[in-house]
CSV table of C-alpha atoms and ligand atoms in Angstrom, one decimal:
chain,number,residue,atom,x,y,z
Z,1,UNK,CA,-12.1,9.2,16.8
Z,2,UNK,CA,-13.7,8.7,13.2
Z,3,UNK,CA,-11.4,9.9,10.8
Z,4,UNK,CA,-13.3,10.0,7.3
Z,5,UNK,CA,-16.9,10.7,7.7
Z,6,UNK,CA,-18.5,7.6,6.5
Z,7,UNK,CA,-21.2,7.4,3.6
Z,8,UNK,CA,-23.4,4.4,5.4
Z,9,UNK,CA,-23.2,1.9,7.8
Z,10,UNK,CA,-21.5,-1.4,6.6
Z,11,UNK,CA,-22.0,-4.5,8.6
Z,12,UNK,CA,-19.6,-6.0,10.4
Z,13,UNK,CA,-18.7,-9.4,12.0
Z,14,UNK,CA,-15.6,-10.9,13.7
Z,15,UNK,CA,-14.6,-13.9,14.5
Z,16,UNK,CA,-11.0,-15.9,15.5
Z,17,UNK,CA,-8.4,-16.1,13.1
Z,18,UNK,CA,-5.8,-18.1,14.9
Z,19,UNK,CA,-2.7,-17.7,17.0
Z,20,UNK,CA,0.9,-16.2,16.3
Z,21,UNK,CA,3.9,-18.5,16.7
Z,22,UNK,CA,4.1,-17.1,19.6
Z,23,UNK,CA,0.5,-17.6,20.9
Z,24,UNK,CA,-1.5,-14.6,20.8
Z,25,UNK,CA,-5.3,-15.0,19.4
Z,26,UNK,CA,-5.5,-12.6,16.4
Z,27,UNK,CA,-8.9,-11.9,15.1
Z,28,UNK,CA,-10.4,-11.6,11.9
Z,29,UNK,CA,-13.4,-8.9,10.7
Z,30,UNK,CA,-15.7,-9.2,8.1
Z,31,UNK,CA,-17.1,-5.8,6.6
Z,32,UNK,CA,-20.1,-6.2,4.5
Z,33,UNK,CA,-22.0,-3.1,2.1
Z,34,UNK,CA,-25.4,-2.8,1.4
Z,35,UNK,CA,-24.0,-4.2,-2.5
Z,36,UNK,CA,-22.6,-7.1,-1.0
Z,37,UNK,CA,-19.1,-5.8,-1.1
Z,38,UNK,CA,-17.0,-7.8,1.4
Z,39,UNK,CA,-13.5,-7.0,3.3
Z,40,UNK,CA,-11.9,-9.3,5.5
Z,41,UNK,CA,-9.2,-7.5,7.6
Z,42,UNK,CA,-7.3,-9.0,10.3
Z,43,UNK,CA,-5.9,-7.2,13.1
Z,44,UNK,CA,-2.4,-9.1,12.5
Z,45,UNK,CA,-0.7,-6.5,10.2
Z,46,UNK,CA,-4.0,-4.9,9.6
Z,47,UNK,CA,-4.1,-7.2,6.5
Z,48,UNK,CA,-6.6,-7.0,4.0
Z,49,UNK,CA,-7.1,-10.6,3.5
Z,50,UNK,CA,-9.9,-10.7,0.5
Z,51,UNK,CA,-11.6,-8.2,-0.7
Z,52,UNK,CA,-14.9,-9.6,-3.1
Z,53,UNK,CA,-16.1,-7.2,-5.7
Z,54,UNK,CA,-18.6,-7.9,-8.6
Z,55,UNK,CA,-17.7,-7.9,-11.7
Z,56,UNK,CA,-20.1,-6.8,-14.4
Z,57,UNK,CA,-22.6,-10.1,-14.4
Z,58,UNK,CA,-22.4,-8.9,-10.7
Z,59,UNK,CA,-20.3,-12.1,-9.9
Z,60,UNK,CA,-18.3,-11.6,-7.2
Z,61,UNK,CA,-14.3,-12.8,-7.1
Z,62,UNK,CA,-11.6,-11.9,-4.4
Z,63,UNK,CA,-9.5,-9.5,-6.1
Z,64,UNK,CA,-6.9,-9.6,-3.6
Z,65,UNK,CA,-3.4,-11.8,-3.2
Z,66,UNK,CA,-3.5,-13.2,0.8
Z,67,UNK,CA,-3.6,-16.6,2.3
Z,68,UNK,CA,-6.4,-18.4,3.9
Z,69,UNK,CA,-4.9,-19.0,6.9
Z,70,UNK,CA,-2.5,-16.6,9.7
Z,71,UNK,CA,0.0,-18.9,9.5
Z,72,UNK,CA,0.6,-17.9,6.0
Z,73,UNK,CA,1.3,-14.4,6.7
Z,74,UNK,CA,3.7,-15.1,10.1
Z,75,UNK,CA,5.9,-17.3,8.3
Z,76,UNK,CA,9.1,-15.5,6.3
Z,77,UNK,CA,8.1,-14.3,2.9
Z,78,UNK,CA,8.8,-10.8,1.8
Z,79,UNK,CA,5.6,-9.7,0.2
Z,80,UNK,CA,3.6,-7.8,2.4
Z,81,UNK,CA,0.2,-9.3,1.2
Z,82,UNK,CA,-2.5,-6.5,2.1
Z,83,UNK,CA,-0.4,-5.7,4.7
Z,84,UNK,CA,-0.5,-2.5,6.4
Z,85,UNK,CA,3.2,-0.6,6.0
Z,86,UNK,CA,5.0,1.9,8.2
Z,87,UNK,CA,6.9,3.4,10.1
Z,88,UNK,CA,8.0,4.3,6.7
Z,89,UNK,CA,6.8,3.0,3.2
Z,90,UNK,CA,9.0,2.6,0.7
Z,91,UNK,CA,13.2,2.4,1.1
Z,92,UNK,CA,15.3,4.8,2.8
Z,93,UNK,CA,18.6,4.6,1.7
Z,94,UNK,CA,22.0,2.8,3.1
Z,95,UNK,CA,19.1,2.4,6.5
Z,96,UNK,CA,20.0,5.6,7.8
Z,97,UNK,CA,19.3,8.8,8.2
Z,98,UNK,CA,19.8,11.9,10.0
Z,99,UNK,CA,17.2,14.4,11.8
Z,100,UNK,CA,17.6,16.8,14.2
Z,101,UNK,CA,21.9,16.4,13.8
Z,102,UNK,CA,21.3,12.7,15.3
Z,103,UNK,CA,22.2,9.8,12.8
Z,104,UNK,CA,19.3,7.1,12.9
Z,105,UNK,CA,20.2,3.9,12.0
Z,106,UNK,CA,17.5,1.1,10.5
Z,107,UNK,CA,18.0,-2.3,9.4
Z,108,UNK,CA,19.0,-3.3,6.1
Z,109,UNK,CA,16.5,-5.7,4.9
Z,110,UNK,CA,16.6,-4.7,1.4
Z,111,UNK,CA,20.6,-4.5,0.6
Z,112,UNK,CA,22.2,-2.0,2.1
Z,113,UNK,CA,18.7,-0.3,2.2
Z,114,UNK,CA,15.4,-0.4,4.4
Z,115,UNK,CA,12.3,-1.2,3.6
Z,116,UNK,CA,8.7,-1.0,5.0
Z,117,UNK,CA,9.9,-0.4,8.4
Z,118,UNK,CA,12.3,-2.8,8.8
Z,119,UNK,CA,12.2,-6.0,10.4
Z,120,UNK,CA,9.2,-6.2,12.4
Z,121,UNK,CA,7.7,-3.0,10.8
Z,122,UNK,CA,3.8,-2.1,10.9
Z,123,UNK,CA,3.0,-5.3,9.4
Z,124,UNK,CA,3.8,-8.1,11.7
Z,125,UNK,CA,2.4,-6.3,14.7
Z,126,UNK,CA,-0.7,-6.9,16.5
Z,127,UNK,CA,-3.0,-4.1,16.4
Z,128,UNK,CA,-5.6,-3.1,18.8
Z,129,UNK,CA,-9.0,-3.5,17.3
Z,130,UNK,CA,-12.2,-1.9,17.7
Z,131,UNK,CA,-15.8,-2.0,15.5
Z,132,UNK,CA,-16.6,1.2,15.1
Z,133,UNK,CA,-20.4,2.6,15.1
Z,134,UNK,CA,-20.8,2.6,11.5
Z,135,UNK,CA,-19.5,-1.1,10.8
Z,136,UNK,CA,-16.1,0.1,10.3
Z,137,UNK,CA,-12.7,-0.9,12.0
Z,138,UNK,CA,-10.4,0.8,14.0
Z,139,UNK,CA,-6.7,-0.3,14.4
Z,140,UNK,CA,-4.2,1.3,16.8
Z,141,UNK,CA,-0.5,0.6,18.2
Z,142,UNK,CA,1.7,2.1,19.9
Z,143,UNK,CA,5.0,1.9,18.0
Z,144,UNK,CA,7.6,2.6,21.1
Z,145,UNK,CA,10.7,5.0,20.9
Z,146,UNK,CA,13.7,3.5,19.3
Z,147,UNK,CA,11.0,1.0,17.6
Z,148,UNK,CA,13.2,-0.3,14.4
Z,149,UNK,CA,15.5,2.1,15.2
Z,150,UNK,CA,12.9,5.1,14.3
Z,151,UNK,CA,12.8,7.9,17.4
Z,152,UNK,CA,9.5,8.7,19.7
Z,153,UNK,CA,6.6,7.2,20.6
Z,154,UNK,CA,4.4,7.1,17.6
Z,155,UNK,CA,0.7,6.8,18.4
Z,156,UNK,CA,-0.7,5.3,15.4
Z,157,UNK,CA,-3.8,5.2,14.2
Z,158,UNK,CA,-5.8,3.0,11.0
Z,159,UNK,CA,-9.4,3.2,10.1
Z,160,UNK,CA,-11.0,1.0,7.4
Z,161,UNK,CA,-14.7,1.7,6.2
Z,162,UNK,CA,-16.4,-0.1,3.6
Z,163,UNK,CA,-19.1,2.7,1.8
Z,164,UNK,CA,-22.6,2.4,0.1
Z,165,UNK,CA,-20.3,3.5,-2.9
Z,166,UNK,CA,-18.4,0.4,-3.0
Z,167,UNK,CA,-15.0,2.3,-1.4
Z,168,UNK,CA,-12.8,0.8,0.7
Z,169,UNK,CA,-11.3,3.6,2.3
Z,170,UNK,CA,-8.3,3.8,4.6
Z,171,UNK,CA,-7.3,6.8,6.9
Z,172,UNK,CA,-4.0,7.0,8.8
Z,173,UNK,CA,-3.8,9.3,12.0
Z,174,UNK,CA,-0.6,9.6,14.6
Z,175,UNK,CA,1.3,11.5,17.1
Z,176,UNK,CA,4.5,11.7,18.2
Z,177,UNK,CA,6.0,12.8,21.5
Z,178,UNK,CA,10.1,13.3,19.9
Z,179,UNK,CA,10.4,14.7,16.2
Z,180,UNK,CA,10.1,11.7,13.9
Z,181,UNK,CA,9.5,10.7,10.2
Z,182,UNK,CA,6.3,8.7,8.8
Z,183,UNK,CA,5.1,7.2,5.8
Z,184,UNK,CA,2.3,4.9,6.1
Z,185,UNK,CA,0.7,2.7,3.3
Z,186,UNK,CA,-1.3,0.2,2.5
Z,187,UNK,CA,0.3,-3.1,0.5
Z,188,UNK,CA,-2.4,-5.0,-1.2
Z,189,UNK,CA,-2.0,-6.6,-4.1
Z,190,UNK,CA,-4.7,-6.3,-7.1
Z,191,UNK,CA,-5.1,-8.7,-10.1
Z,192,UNK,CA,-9.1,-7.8,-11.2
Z,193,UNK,CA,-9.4,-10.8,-12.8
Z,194,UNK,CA,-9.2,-12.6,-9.3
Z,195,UNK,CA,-6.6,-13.4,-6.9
Z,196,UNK,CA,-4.1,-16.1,-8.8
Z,197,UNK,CA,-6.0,-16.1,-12.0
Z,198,UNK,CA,-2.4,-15.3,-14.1
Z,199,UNK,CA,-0.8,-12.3,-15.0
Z,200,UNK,CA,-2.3,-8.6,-15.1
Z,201,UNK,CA,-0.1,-7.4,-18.2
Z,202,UNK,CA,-3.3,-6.6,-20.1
Z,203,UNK,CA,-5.3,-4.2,-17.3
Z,204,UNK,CA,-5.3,-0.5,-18.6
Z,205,UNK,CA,-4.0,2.0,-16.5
Z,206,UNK,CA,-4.4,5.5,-16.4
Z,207,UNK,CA,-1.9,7.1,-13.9
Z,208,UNK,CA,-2.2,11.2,-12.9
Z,209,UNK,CA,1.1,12.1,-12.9
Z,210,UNK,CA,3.1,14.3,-15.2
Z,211,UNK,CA,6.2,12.8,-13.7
Z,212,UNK,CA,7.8,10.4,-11.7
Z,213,UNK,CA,11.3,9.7,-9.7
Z,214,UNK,CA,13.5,7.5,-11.2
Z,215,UNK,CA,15.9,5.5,-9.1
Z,216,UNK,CA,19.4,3.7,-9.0
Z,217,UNK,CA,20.4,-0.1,-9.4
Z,218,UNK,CA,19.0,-0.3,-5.1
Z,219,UNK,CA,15.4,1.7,-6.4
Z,220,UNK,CA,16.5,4.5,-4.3
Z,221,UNK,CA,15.4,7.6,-6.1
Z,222,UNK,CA,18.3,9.8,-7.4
Z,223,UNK,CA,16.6,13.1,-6.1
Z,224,UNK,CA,15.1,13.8,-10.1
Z,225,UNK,CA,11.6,14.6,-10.8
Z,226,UNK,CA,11.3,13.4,-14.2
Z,227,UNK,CA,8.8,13.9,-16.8
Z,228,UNK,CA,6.7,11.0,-18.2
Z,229,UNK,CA,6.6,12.5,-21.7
Z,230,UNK,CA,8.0,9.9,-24.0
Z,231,UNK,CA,9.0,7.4,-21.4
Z,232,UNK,CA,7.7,3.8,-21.1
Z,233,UNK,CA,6.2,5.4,-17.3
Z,234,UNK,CA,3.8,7.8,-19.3
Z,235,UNK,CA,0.3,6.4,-18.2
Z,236,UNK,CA,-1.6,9.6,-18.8
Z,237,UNK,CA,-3.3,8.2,-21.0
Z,238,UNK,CA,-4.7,4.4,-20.3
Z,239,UNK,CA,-2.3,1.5,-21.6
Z,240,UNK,CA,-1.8,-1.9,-20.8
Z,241,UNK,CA,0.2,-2.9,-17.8
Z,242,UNK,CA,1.9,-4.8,-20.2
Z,243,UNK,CA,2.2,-2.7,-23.6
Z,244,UNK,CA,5.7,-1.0,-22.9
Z,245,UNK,CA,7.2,-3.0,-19.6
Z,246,UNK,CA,9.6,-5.1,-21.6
Z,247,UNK,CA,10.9,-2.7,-23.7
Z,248,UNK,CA,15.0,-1.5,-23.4
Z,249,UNK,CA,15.2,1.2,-20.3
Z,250,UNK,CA,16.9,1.5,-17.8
Z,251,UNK,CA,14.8,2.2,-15.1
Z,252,UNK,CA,12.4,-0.3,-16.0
Z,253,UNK,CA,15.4,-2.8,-15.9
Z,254,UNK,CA,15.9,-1.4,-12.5
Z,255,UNK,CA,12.8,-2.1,-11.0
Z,256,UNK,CA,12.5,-5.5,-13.6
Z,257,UNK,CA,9.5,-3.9,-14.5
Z,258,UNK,CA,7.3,-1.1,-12.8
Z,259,UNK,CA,8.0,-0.5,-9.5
Z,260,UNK,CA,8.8,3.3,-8.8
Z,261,UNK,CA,7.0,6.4,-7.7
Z,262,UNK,CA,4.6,8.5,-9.4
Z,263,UNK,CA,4.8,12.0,-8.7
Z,264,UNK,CA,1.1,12.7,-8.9
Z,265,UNK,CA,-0.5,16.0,-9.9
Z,266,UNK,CA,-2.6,17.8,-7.6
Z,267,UNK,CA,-5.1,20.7,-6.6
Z,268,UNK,CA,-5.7,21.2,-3.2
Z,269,UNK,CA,-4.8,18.9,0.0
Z,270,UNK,CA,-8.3,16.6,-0.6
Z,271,UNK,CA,-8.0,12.8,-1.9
Z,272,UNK,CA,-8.0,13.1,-5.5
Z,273,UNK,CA,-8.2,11.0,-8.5
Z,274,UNK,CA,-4.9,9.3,-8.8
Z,275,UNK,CA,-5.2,6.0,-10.7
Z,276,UNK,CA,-7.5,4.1,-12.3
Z,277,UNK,CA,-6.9,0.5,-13.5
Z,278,UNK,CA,-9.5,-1.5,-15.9
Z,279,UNK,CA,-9.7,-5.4,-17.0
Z,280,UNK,CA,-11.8,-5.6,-19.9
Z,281,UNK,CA,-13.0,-9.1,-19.6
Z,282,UNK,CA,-14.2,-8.9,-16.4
Z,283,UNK,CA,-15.0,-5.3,-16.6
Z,284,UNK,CA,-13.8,-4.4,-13.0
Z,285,UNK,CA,-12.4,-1.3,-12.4
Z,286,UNK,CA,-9.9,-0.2,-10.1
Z,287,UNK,CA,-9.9,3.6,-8.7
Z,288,UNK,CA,-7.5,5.5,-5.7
Z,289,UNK,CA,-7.9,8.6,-4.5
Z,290,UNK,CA,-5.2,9.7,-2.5
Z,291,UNK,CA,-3.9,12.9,-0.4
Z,292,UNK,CA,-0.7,11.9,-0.4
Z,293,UNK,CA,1.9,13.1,-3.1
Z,294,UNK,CA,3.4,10.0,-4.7
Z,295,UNK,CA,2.0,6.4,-5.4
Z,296,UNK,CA,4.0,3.3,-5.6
Z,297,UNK,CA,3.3,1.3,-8.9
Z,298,UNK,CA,4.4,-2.0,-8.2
Z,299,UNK,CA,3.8,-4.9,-10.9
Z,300,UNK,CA,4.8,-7.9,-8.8
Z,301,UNK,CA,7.8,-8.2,-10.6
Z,302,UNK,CA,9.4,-10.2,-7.8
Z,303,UNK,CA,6.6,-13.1,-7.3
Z,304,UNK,CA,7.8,-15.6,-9.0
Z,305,UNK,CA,5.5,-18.9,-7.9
Z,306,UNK,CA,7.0,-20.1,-5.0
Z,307,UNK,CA,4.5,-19.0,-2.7
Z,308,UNK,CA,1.1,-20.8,-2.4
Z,309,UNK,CA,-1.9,-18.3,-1.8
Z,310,UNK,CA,-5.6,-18.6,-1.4
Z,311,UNK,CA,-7.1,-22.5,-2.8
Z,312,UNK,CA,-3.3,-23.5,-3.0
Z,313,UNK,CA,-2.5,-20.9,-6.3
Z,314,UNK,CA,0.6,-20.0,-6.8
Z,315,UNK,CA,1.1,-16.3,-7.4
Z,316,UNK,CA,3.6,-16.3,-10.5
Z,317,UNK,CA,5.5,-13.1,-11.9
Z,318,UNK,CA,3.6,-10.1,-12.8
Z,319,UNK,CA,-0.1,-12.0,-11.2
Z,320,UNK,CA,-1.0,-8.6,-9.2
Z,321,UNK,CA,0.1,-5.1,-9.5
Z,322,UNK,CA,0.4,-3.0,-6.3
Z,323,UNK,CA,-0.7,0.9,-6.3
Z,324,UNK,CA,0.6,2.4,-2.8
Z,325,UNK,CA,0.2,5.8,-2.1
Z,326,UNK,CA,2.9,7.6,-0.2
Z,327,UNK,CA,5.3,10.3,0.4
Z,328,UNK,CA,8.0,9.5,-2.3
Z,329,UNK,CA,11.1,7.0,-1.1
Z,330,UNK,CA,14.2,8.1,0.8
Z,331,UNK,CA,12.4,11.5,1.6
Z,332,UNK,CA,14.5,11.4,5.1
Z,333,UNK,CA,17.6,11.8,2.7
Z,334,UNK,CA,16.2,14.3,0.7
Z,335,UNK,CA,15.4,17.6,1.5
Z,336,UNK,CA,13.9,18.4,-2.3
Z,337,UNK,CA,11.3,16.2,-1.9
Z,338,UNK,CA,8.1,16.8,0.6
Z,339,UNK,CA,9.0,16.3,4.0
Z,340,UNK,CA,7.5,13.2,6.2
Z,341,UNK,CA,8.9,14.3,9.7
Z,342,UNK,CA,6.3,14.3,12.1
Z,343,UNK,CA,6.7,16.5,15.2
Z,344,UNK,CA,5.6,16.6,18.5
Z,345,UNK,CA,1.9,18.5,18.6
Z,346,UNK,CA,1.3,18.0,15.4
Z,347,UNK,CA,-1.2,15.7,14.1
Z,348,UNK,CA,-0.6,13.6,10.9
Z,349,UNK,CA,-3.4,12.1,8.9
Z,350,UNK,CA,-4.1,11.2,5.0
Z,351,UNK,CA,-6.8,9.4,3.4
Z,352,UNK,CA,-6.5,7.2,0.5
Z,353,UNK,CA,-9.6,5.5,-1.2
Z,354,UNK,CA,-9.7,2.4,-3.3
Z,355,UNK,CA,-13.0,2.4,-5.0
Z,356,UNK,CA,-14.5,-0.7,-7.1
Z,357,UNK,CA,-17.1,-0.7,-10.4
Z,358,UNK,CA,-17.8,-2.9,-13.0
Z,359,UNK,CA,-18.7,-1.7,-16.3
D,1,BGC,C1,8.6,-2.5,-3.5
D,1,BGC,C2,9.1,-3.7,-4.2
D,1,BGC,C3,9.1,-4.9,-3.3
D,1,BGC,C4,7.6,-5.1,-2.8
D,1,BGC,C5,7.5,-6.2,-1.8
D,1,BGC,C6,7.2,-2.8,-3.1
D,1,BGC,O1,6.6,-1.7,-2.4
D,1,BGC,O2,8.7,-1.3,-4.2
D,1,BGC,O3,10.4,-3.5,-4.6
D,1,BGC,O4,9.5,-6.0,-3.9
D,1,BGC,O5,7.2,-3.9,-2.2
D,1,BGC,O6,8.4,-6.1,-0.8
């Protein structure tokens, strides 16, 4: 199944990445565009471990926070480097919720709340991996019924494609055989500049969304769509990451920073523009198109050095600033917002495009 018809073929290469704790052989895949774009994605979490863009010399850095090794991303740290997210992205609150008059309960990783599927959610699994014809990869995995305390067997599906345009671009697909909910993202973590090379309080960016949801002391979203107009969250126009994130708010002392969702404006079901981040000394800029309905703006408010990355650099507060589209959080618990249950026969998919320039 190709879910996103694909611009060109990439080149692609795999090779072993090493074992889990427990001693499966994980592999790792090497996507390569005719501009000498490169993605390294392994099927452990379907991780985006580097990504290598040029900036505008044409010199390439790895944009992407990650570890060298597997090792790095099986042991216990709560980042989710790259990682890919599910069954649901994003919190549901007090871990529970109810569908079809049954209670579901989750775990409560995050406080009282869930987070990113819980415990062993989307990414710490091993996916099934497959090259597809035109140099992209295919990840599936079966995520059983009663998985993290979610119903049904999901059937999930991931592609990633590397384009002639310089897009990485990511499409979810699943099924369901019980009535479920789902809300699959992507967690990779962005400085432009180059993975560990300090913070990213000075890239611009331009978010398209008239509003966003604003959330309690737990970052669970009180049920309000509220406008950006004359908030510190107003990125309609570009500003730096860093021009407004210390000022007095409450939300922003919340989420010690950014990290809510943007309600994004749209026309029509297609991926559309949805952010756009630039770094002016490098030049590198930063675009996602998305079908989904809400984006995650995350400034890695919660890094705070003690991790090692990549060449042994420690990833300090505020070095990488996440953008991960979704449905917006605690949708189980709230029938305003869009819904993300899944049903039996039907067939979910989105698309959601990060695409790289230098100017
Ligand atoms: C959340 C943050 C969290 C981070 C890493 C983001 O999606 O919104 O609150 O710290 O993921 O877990």
């Amino acid at each position: 199944m190709t879910l996103i018809a694909s611009h060109a073929r990439a080149n692609i290469t795999q090779a072993e990445f090493g074992k889990t704790p427990d001693g499966t052989a994980v592999r790792i895949y090497t996507m390569t565009n005719r501009n000498g774009l490169e993605a390294r994605i392994t099927n452990y979490g379907g991780i985006v471990v580097s990504l290598k863009t040029p900036d505008r010399t044409g010199a390439m850095a790895d944009i992407v926070l990650g570890f060298d090794s597997l090792a790095g991303y099986t042991s216990p740290q709560h980042s989710y480097f790259g990682a890919l997210i599910g069954r649901y992205g994003n919190r549901i609150g007090h871990a529970r919720f109810t569908l079809d008059g049954t209670q579901y309960k989750l775990a409560a990783n995050n406080g009282e709340n869930s987070l990113h599927g819980g415990v062993r959610g989307f990414n710490k699994v091993i996916w099934t991996p497959r090259e597809l014809p035109d140099g992209g990869l295919e990840l599936t995995y079966l995520s059983k019924d009663g998985e993290e305390g979610y119903p049904g067997n999901l059937k999930m599906t991931v592609e990633y494609h590397l384009t002639d345009a310089n897009e990485l671009k990511i499409g979810y697909a699943a099924t369901t055989d019980k009535d479920t909910v789902l809300n699959p993202t992507n967690h990779s973590y962005f400085n432009l500049k180059g993975a560990g090379s300090g913070d990213i309080l000075d890239h611009m960016v331009t978010l398209n969304a008239d509003r966003f949801t604003p959330v309690d002391a737990g970052l669970i979203p009180t049920g309000e769509l509220r406008p950006v107009q004359g908030t510190p969250f107003d990125f309609r126009k570009a500003t730096a990451i860093g021009a407004r994130i210390e000022q007095s708010d409450e939300q922003l002392k919340f989420g010690k920073g950014y990290d809510h969702n943007w309600v994004l404006n749209k026309n029509g079901a297609a991926p559309s523009l949805s952010a756009r981040v630039e770094e002016k000394t490098t030049g590198r800029i930063l675009e996602v198109l998305t079908d989904q309905p809400g984006v995650q703006f995350y400034t890695g408010n919660f890094l705070d050095g003690s991790v090692k990355g990549k060449d042994g650099k420690a990833y300090g507060r505020r070095s990488a600033f996440c953008l991960e589209t979704q449905h917006f959080p605690d949708s189980p618990n709230q029938p305003k917002f869009p819904s993300t249950v899944l049903k039996p026969g039907q067939r979910f998919h989105s698309t959601t495009i990060y695409r790289f320039s230098a100017r």
